[in-house]
GROMACS .gro file of N, CA and C in nm:
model
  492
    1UNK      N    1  -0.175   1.687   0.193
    1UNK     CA    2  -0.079   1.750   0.283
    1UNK      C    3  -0.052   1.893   0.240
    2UNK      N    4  -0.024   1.993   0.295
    2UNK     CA    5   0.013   2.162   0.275
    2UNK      C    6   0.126   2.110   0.237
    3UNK      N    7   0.140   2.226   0.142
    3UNK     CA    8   0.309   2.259   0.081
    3UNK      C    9   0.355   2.280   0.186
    4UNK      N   10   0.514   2.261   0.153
    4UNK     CA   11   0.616   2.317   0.190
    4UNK      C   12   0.645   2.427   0.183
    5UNK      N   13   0.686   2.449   0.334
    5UNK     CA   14   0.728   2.644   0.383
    5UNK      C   15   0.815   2.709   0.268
    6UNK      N   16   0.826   2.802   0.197
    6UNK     CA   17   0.885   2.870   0.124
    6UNK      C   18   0.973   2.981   0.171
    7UNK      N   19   1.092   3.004   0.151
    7UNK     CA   20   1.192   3.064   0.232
    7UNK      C   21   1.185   3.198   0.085
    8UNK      N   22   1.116   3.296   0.186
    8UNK     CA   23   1.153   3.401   0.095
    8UNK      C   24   1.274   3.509   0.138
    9UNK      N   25   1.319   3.555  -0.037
    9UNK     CA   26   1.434   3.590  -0.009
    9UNK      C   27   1.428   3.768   0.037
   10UNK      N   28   1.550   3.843   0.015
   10UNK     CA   29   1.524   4.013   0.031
   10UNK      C   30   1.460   4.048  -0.045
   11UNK      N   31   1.524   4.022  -0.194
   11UNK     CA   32   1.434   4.075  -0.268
   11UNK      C   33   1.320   4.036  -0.300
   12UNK      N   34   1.237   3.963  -0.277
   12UNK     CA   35   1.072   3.934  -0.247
   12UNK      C   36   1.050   3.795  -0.276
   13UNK      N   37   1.125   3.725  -0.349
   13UNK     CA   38   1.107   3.606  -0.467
   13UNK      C   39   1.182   3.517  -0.339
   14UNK      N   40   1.049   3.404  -0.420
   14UNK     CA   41   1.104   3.255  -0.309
   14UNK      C   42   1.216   3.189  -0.361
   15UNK      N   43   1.277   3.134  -0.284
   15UNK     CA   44   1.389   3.039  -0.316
   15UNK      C   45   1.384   2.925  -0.428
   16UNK      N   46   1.228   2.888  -0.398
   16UNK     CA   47   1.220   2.825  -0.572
   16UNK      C   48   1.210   2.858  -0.680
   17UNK      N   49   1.179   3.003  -0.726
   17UNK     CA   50   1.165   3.095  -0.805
   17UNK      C   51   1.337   3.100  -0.879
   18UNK      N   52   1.390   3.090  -0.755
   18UNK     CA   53   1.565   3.138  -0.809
   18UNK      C   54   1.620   3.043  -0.816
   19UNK      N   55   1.578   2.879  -0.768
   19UNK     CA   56   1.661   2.794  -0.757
   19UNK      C   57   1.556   2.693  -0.872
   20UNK      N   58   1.609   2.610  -1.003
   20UNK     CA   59   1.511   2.547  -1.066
   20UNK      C   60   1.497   2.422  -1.048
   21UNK      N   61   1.577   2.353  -0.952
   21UNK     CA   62   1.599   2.213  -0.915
   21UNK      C   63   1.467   2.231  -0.810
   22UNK      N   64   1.433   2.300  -0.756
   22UNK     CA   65   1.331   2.271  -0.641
   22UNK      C   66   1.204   2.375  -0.682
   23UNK      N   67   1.207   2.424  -0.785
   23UNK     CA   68   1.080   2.455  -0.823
   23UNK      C   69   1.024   2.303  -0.900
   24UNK      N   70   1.115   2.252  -0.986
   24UNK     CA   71   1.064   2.084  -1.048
   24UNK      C   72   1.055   1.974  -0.905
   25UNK      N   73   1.085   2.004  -0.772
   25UNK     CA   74   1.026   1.925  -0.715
   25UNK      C   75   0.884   1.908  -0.655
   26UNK      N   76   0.902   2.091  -0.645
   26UNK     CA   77   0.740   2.112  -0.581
   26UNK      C   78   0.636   2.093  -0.696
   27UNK      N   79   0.713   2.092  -0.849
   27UNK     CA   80   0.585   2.077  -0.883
   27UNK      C   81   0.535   1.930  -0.932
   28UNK      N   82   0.681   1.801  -0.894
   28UNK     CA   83   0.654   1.662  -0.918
   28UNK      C   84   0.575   1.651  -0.761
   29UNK      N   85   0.601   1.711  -0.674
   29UNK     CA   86   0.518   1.657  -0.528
   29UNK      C   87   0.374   1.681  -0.531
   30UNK      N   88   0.355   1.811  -0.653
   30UNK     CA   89   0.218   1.885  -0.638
   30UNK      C   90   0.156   1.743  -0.784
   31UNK      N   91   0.211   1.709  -0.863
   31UNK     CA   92   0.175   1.615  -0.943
   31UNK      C   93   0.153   1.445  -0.877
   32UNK      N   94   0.199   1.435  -0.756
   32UNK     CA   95   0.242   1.295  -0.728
   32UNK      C   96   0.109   1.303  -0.595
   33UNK      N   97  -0.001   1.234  -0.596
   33UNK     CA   98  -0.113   1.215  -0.579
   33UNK      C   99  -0.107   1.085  -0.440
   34UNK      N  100  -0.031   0.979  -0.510
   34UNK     CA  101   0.013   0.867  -0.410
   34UNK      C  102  -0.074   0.744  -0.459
   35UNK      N  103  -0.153   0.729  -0.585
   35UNK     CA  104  -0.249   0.625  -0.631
   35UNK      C  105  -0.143   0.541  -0.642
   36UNK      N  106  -0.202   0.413  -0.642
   36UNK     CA  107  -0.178   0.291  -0.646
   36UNK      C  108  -0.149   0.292  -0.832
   37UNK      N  109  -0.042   0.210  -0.867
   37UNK     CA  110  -0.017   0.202  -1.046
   37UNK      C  111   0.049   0.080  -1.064
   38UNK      N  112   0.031   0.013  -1.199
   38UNK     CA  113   0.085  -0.110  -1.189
   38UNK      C  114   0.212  -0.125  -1.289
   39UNK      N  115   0.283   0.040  -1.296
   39UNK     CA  116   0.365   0.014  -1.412
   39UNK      C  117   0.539   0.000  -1.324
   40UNK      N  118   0.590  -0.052  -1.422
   40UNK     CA  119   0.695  -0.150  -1.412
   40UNK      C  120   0.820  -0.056  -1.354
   41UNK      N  121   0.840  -0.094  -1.225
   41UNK     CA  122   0.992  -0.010  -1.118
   41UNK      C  123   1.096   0.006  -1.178
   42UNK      N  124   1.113   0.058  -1.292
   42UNK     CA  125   1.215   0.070  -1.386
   42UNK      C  126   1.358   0.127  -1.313
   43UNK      N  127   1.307   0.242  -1.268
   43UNK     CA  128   1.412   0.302  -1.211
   43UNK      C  129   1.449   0.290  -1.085
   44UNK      N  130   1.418   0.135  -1.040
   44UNK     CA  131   1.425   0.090  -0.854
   44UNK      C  132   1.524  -0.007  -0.908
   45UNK      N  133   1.607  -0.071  -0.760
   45UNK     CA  134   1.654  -0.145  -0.717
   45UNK      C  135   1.625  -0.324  -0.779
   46UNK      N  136   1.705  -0.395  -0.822
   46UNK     CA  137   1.676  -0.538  -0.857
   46UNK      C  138   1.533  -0.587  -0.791
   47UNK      N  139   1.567  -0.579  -0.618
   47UNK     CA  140   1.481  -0.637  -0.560
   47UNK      C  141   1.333  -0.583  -0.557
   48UNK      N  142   1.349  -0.442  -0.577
   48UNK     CA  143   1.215  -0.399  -0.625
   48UNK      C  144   1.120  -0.465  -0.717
   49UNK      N  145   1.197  -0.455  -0.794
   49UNK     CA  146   1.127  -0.547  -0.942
   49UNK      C  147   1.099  -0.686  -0.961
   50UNK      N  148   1.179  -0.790  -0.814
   50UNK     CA  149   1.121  -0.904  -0.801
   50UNK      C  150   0.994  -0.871  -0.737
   51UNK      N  151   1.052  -0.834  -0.647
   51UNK     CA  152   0.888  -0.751  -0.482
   51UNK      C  153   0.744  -0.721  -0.580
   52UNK      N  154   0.781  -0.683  -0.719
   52UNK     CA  155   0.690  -0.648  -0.783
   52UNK      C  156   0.620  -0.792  -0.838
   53UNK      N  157   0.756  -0.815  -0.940
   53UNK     CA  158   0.672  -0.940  -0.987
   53UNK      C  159   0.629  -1.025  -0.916
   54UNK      N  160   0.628  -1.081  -0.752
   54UNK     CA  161   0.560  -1.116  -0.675
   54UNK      C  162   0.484  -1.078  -0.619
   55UNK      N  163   0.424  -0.950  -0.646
   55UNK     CA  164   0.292  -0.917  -0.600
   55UNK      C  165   0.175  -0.871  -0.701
   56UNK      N  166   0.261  -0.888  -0.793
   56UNK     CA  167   0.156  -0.872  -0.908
   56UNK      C  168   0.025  -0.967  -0.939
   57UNK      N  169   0.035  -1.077  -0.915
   57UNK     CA  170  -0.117  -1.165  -0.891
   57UNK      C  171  -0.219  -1.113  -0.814
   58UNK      N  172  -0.147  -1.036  -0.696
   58UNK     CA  173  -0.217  -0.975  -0.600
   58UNK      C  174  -0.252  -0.826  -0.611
   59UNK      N  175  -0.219  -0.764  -0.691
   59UNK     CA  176  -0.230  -0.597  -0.695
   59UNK      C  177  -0.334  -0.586  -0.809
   60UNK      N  178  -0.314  -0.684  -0.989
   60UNK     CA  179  -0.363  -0.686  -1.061
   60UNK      C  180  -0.569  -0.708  -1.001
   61UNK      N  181  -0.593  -0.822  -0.994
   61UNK     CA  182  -0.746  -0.823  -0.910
   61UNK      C  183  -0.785  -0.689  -0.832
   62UNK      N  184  -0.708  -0.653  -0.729
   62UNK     CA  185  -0.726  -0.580  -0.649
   62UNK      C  186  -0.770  -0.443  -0.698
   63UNK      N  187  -0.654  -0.378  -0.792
   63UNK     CA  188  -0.641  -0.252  -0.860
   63UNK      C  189  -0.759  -0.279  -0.956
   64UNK      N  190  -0.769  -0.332  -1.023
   64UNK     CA  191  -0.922  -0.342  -1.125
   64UNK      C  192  -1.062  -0.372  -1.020
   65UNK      N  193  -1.063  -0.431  -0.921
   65UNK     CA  194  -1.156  -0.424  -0.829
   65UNK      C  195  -1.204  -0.352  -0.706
   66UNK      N  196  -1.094  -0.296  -0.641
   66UNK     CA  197  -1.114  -0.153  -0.582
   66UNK      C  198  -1.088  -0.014  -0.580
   67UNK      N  199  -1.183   0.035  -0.566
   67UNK     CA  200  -1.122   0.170  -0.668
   67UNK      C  201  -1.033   0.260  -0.528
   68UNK      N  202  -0.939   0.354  -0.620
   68UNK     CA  203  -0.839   0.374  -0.513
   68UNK      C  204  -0.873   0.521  -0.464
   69UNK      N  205  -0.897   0.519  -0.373
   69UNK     CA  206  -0.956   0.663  -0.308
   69UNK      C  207  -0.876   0.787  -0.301
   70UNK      N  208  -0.753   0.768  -0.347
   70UNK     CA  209  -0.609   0.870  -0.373
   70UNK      C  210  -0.662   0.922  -0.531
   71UNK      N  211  -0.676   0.840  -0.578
   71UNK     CA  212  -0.694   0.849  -0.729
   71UNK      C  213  -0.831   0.920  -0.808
   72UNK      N  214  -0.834   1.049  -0.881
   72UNK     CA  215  -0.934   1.190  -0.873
   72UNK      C  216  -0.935   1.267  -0.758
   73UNK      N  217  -0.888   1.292  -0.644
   73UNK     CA  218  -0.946   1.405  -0.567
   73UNK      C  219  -0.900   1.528  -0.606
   74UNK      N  220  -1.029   1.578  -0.594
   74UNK     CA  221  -0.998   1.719  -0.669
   74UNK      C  222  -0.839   1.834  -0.632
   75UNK      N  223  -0.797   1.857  -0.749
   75UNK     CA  224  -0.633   1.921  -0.741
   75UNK      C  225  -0.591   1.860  -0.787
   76UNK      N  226  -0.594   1.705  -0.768
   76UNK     CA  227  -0.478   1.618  -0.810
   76UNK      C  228  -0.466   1.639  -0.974
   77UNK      N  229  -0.335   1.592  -1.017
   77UNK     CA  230  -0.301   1.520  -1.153
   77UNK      C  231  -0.463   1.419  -1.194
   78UNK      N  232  -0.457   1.348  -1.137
   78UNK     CA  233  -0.526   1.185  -1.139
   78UNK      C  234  -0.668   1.247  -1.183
   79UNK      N  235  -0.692   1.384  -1.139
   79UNK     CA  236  -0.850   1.429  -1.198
   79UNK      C  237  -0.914   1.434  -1.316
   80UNK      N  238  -0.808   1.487  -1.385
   80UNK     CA  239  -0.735   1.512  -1.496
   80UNK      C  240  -0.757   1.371  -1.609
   81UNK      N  241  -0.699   1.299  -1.549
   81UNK     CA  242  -0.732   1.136  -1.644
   81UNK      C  243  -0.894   1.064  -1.655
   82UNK      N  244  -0.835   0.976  -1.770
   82UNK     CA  245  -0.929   0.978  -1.859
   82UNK      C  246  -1.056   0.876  -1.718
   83UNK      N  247  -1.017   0.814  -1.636
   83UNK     CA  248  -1.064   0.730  -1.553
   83UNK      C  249  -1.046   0.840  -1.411
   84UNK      N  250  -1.076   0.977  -1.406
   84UNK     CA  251  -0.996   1.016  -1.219
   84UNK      C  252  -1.099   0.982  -1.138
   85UNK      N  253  -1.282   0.943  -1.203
   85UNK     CA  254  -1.380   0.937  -1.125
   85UNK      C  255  -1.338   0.822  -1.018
   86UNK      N  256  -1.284   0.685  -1.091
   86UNK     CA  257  -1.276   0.606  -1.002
   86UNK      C  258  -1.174   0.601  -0.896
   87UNK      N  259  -1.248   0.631  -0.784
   87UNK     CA  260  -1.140   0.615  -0.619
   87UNK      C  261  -1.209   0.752  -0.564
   88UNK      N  262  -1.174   0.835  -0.592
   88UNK     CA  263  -1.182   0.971  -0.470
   88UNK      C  264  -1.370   0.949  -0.424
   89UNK      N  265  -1.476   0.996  -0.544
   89UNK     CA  266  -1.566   0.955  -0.471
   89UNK      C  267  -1.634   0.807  -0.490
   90UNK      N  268  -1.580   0.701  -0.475
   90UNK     CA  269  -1.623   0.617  -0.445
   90UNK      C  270  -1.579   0.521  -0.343
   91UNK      N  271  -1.548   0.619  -0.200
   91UNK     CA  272  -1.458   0.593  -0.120
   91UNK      C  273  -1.565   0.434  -0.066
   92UNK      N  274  -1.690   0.461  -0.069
   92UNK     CA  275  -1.749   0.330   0.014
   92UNK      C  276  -1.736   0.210  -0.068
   93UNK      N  277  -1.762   0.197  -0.148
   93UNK     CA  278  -1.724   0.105  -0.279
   93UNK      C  279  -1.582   0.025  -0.239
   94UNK      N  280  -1.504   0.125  -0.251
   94UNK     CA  281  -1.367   0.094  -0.160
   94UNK      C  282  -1.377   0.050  -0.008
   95UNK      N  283  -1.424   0.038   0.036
   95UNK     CA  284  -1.447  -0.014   0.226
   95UNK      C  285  -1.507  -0.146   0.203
   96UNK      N  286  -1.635  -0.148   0.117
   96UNK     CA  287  -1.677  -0.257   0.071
   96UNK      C  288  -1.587  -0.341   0.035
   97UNK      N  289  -1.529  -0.346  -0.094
   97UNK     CA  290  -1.459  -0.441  -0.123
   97UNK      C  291  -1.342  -0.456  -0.087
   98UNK      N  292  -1.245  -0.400  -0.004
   98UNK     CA  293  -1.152  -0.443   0.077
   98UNK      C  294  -1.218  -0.541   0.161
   99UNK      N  295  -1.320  -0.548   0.220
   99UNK     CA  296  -1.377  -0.631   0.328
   99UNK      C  297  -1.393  -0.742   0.297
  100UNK      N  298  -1.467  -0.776   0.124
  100UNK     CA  299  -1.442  -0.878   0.083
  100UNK      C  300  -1.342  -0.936   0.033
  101UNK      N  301  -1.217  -0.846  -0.027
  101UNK     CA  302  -1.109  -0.916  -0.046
  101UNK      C  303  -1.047  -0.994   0.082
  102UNK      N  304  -1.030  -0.933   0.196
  102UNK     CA  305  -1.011  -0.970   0.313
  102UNK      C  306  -1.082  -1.101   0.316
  103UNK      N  307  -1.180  -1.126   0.323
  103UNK     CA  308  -1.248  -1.214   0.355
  103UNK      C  309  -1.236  -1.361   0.271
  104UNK      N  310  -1.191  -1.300   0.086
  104UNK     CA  311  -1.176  -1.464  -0.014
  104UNK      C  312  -0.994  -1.475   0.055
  105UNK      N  313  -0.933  -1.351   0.096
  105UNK     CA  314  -0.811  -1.404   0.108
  105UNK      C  315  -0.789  -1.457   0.232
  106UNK      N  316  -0.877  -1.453   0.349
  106UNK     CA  317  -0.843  -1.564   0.431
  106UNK      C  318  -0.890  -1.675   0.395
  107UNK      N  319  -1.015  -1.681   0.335
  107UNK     CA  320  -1.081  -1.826   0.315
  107UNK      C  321  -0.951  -1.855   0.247
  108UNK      N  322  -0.880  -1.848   0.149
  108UNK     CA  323  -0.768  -1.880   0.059
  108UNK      C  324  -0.687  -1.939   0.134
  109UNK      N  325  -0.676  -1.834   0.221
  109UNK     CA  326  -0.566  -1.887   0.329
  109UNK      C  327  -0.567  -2.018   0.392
  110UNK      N  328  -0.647  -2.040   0.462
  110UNK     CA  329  -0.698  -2.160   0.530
  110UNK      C  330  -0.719  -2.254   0.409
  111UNK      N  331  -0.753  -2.276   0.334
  111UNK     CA  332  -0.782  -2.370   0.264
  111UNK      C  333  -0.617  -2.453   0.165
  112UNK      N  334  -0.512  -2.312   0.188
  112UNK     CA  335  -0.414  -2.362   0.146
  112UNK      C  336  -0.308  -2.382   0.250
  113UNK      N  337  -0.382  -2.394   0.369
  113UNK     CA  338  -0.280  -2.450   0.472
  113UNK      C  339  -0.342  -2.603   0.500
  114UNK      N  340  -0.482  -2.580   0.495
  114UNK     CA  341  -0.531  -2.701   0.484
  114UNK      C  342  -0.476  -2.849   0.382
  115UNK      N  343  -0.503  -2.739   0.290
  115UNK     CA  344  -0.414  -2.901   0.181
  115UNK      C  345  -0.279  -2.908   0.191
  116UNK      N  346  -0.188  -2.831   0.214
  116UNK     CA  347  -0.064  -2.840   0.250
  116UNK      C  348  -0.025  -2.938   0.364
  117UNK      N  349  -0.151  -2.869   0.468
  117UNK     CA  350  -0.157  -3.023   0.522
  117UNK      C  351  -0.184  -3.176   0.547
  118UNK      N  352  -0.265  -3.147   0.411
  118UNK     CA  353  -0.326  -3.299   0.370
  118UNK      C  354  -0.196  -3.345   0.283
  119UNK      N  355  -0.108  -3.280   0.216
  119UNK     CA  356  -0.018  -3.334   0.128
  119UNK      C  357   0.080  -3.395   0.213
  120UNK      N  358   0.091  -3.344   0.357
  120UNK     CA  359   0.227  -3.393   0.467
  120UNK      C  360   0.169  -3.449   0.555
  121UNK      N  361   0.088  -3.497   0.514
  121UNK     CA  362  -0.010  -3.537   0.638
  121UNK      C  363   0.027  -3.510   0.762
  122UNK      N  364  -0.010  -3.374   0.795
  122UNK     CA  365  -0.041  -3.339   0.909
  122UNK      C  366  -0.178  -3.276   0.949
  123UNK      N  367  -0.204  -3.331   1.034
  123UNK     CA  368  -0.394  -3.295   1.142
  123UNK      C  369  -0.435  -3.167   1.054
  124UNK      N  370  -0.510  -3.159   1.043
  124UNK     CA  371  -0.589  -2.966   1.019
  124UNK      C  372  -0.573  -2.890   1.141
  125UNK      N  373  -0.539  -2.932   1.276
  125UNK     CA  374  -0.546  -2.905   1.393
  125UNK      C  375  -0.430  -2.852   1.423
  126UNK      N  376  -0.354  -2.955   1.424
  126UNK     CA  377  -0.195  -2.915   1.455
  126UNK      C  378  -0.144  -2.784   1.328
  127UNK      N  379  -0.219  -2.823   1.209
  127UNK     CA  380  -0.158  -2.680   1.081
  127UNK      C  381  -0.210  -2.566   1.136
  128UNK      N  382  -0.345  -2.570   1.193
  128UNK     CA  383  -0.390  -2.444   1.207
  128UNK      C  384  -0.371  -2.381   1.345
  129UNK      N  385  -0.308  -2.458   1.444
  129UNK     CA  386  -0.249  -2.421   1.521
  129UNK      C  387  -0.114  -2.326   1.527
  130UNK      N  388  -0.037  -2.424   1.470
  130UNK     CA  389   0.086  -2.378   1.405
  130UNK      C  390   0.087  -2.241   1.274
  131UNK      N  391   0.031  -2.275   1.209
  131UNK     CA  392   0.089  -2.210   1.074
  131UNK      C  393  -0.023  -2.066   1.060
  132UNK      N  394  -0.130  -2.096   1.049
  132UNK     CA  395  -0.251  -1.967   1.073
  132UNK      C  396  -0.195  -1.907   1.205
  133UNK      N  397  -0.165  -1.971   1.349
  133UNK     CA  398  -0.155  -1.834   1.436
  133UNK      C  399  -0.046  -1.763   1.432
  134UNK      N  400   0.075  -1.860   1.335
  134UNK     CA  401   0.156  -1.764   1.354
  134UNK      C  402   0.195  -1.695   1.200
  135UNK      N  403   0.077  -1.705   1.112
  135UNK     CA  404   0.029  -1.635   1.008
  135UNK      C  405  -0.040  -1.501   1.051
  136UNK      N  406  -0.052  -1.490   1.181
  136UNK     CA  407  -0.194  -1.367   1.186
  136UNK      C  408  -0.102  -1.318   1.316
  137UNK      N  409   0.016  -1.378   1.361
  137UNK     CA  410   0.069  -1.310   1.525
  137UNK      C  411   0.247  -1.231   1.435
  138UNK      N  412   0.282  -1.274   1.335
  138UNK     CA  413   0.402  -1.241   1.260
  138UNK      C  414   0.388  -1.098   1.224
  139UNK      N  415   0.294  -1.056   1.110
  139UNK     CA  416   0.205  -0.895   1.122
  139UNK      C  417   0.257  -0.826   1.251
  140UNK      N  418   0.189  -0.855   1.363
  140UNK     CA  419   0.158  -0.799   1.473
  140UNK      C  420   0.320  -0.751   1.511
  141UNK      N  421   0.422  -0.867   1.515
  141UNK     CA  422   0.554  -0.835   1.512
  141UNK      C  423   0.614  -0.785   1.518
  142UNK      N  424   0.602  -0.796   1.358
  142UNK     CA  425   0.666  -0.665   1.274
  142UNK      C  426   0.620  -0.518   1.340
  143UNK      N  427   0.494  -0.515   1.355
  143UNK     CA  428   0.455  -0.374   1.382
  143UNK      C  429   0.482  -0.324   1.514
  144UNK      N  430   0.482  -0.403   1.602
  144UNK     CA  431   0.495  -0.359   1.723
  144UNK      C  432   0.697  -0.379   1.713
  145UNK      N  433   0.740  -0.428   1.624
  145UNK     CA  434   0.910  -0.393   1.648
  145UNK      C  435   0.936  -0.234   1.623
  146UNK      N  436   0.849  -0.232   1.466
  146UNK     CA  437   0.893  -0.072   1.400
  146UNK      C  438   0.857   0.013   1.481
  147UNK      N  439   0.715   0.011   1.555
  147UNK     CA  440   0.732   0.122   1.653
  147UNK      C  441   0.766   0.121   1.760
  148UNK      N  442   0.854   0.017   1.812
  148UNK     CA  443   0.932   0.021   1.961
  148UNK      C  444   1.070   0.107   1.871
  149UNK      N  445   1.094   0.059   1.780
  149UNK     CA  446   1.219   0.119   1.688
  149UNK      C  447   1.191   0.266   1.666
  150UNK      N  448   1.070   0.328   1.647
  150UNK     CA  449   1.062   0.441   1.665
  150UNK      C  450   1.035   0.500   1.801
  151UNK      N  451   1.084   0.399   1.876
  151UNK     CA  452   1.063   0.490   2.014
  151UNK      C  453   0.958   0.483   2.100
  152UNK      N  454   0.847   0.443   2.034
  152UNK     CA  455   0.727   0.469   2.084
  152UNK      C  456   0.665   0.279   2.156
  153UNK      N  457   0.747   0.227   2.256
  153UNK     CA  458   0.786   0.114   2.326
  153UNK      C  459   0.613   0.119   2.390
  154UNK      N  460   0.528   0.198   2.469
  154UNK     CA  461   0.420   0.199   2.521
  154UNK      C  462   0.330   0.151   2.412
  155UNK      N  463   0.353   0.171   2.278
  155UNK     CA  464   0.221   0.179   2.126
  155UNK      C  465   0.256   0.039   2.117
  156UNK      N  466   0.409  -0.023   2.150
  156UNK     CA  467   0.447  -0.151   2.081
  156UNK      C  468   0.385  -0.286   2.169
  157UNK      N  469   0.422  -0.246   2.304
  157UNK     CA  470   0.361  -0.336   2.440
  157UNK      C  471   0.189  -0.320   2.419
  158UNK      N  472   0.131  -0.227   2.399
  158UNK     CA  473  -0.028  -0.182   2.407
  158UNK      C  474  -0.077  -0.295   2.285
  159UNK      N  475   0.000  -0.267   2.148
  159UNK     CA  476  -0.060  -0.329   2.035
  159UNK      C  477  -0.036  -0.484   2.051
  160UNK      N  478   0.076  -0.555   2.107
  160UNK     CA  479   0.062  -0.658   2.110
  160UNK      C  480   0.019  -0.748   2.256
  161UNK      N  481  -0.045  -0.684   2.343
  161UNK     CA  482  -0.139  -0.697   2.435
  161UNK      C  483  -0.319  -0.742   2.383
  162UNK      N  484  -0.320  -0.593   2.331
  162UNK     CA  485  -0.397  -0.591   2.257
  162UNK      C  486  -0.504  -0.700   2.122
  163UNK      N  487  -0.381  -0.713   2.054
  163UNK     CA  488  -0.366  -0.832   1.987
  163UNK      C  489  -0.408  -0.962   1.985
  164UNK      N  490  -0.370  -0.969   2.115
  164UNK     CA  491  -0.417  -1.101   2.188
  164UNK      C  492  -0.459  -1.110   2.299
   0.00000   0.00000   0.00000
């Protein structure tokens, strides 16, 4: 993304020059890249740090198996480290294996709605009726709420048309 507009003053010097609270932001924004990291939300909210430790089964595989395409592009901080090769150019590597993660995590999926339904004995039919469509129509939801919520009611009706 381009920096931020700089408001220069009379005498020639930008406003971050004179002000030091927002020269340390432009230069944490010019440091802050957006890679994916697995270190611990110290300075977030309780619920952050559960949100974390429940997704950590899932980020750990992932983050060691696809490389993050934010992470080395040239400018960044992340170039700089001792690992920045992996992600920026190995963007296909990355397409690849999202596709297969996608792919063990539905098989996953299905297979643990499946025994869930062998444990309550209910049909494979009736679970995957029930529980997979409205595993894969809930997503859709959500997304088409946030952007009727932003206003944009035509993107929300289109996507869940669409959808299905």
């Amino acid at each position: 993304p381009p920096p931020p507009p700089q408001t220069i003053m009379e005498n020639g010097e930008s406003e971050a020059e004179n002000n030091p609270e927002k020269q340390q932001q432009q230069e944490d924004d010019e440091e802050e890249d957006g890679a994916v990291t697995l270190a611990w939300p110290s300075e977030k909210p309780w619920y952050r740090q559960v949100l974390y430790l429940c997704l950590l089964p899932i980020m750990v595989p992932l983050v060691l198996t696809v490389p993050d395409p934010k992470r080395g592009r040239p400018g960044s901080k992340s170039e700089k480290e001792m690992c920045g090769w992996w992600g920026y150019k190995l963007w296909y590597v990355s397409f690849v294996m999202s596709i297969v993660w996608i792919a063990i995590w539905s098989y996953l999926m299905v297979w643990w709605v499946e025994r869930t339904g062998w444990l309550m004995c209910i049909p494979s039919v009736i679970m995957g009726l029930t529980f997979l469509a409205a595993g894969t129509s809930v997503p859709d939801l959500i997304t088409s709420y946030l952007v009727a919520k932003k206003g944009f009611g035509d993107m929300a009706l289109s996507s869940s048309i669409g959808s299905n």
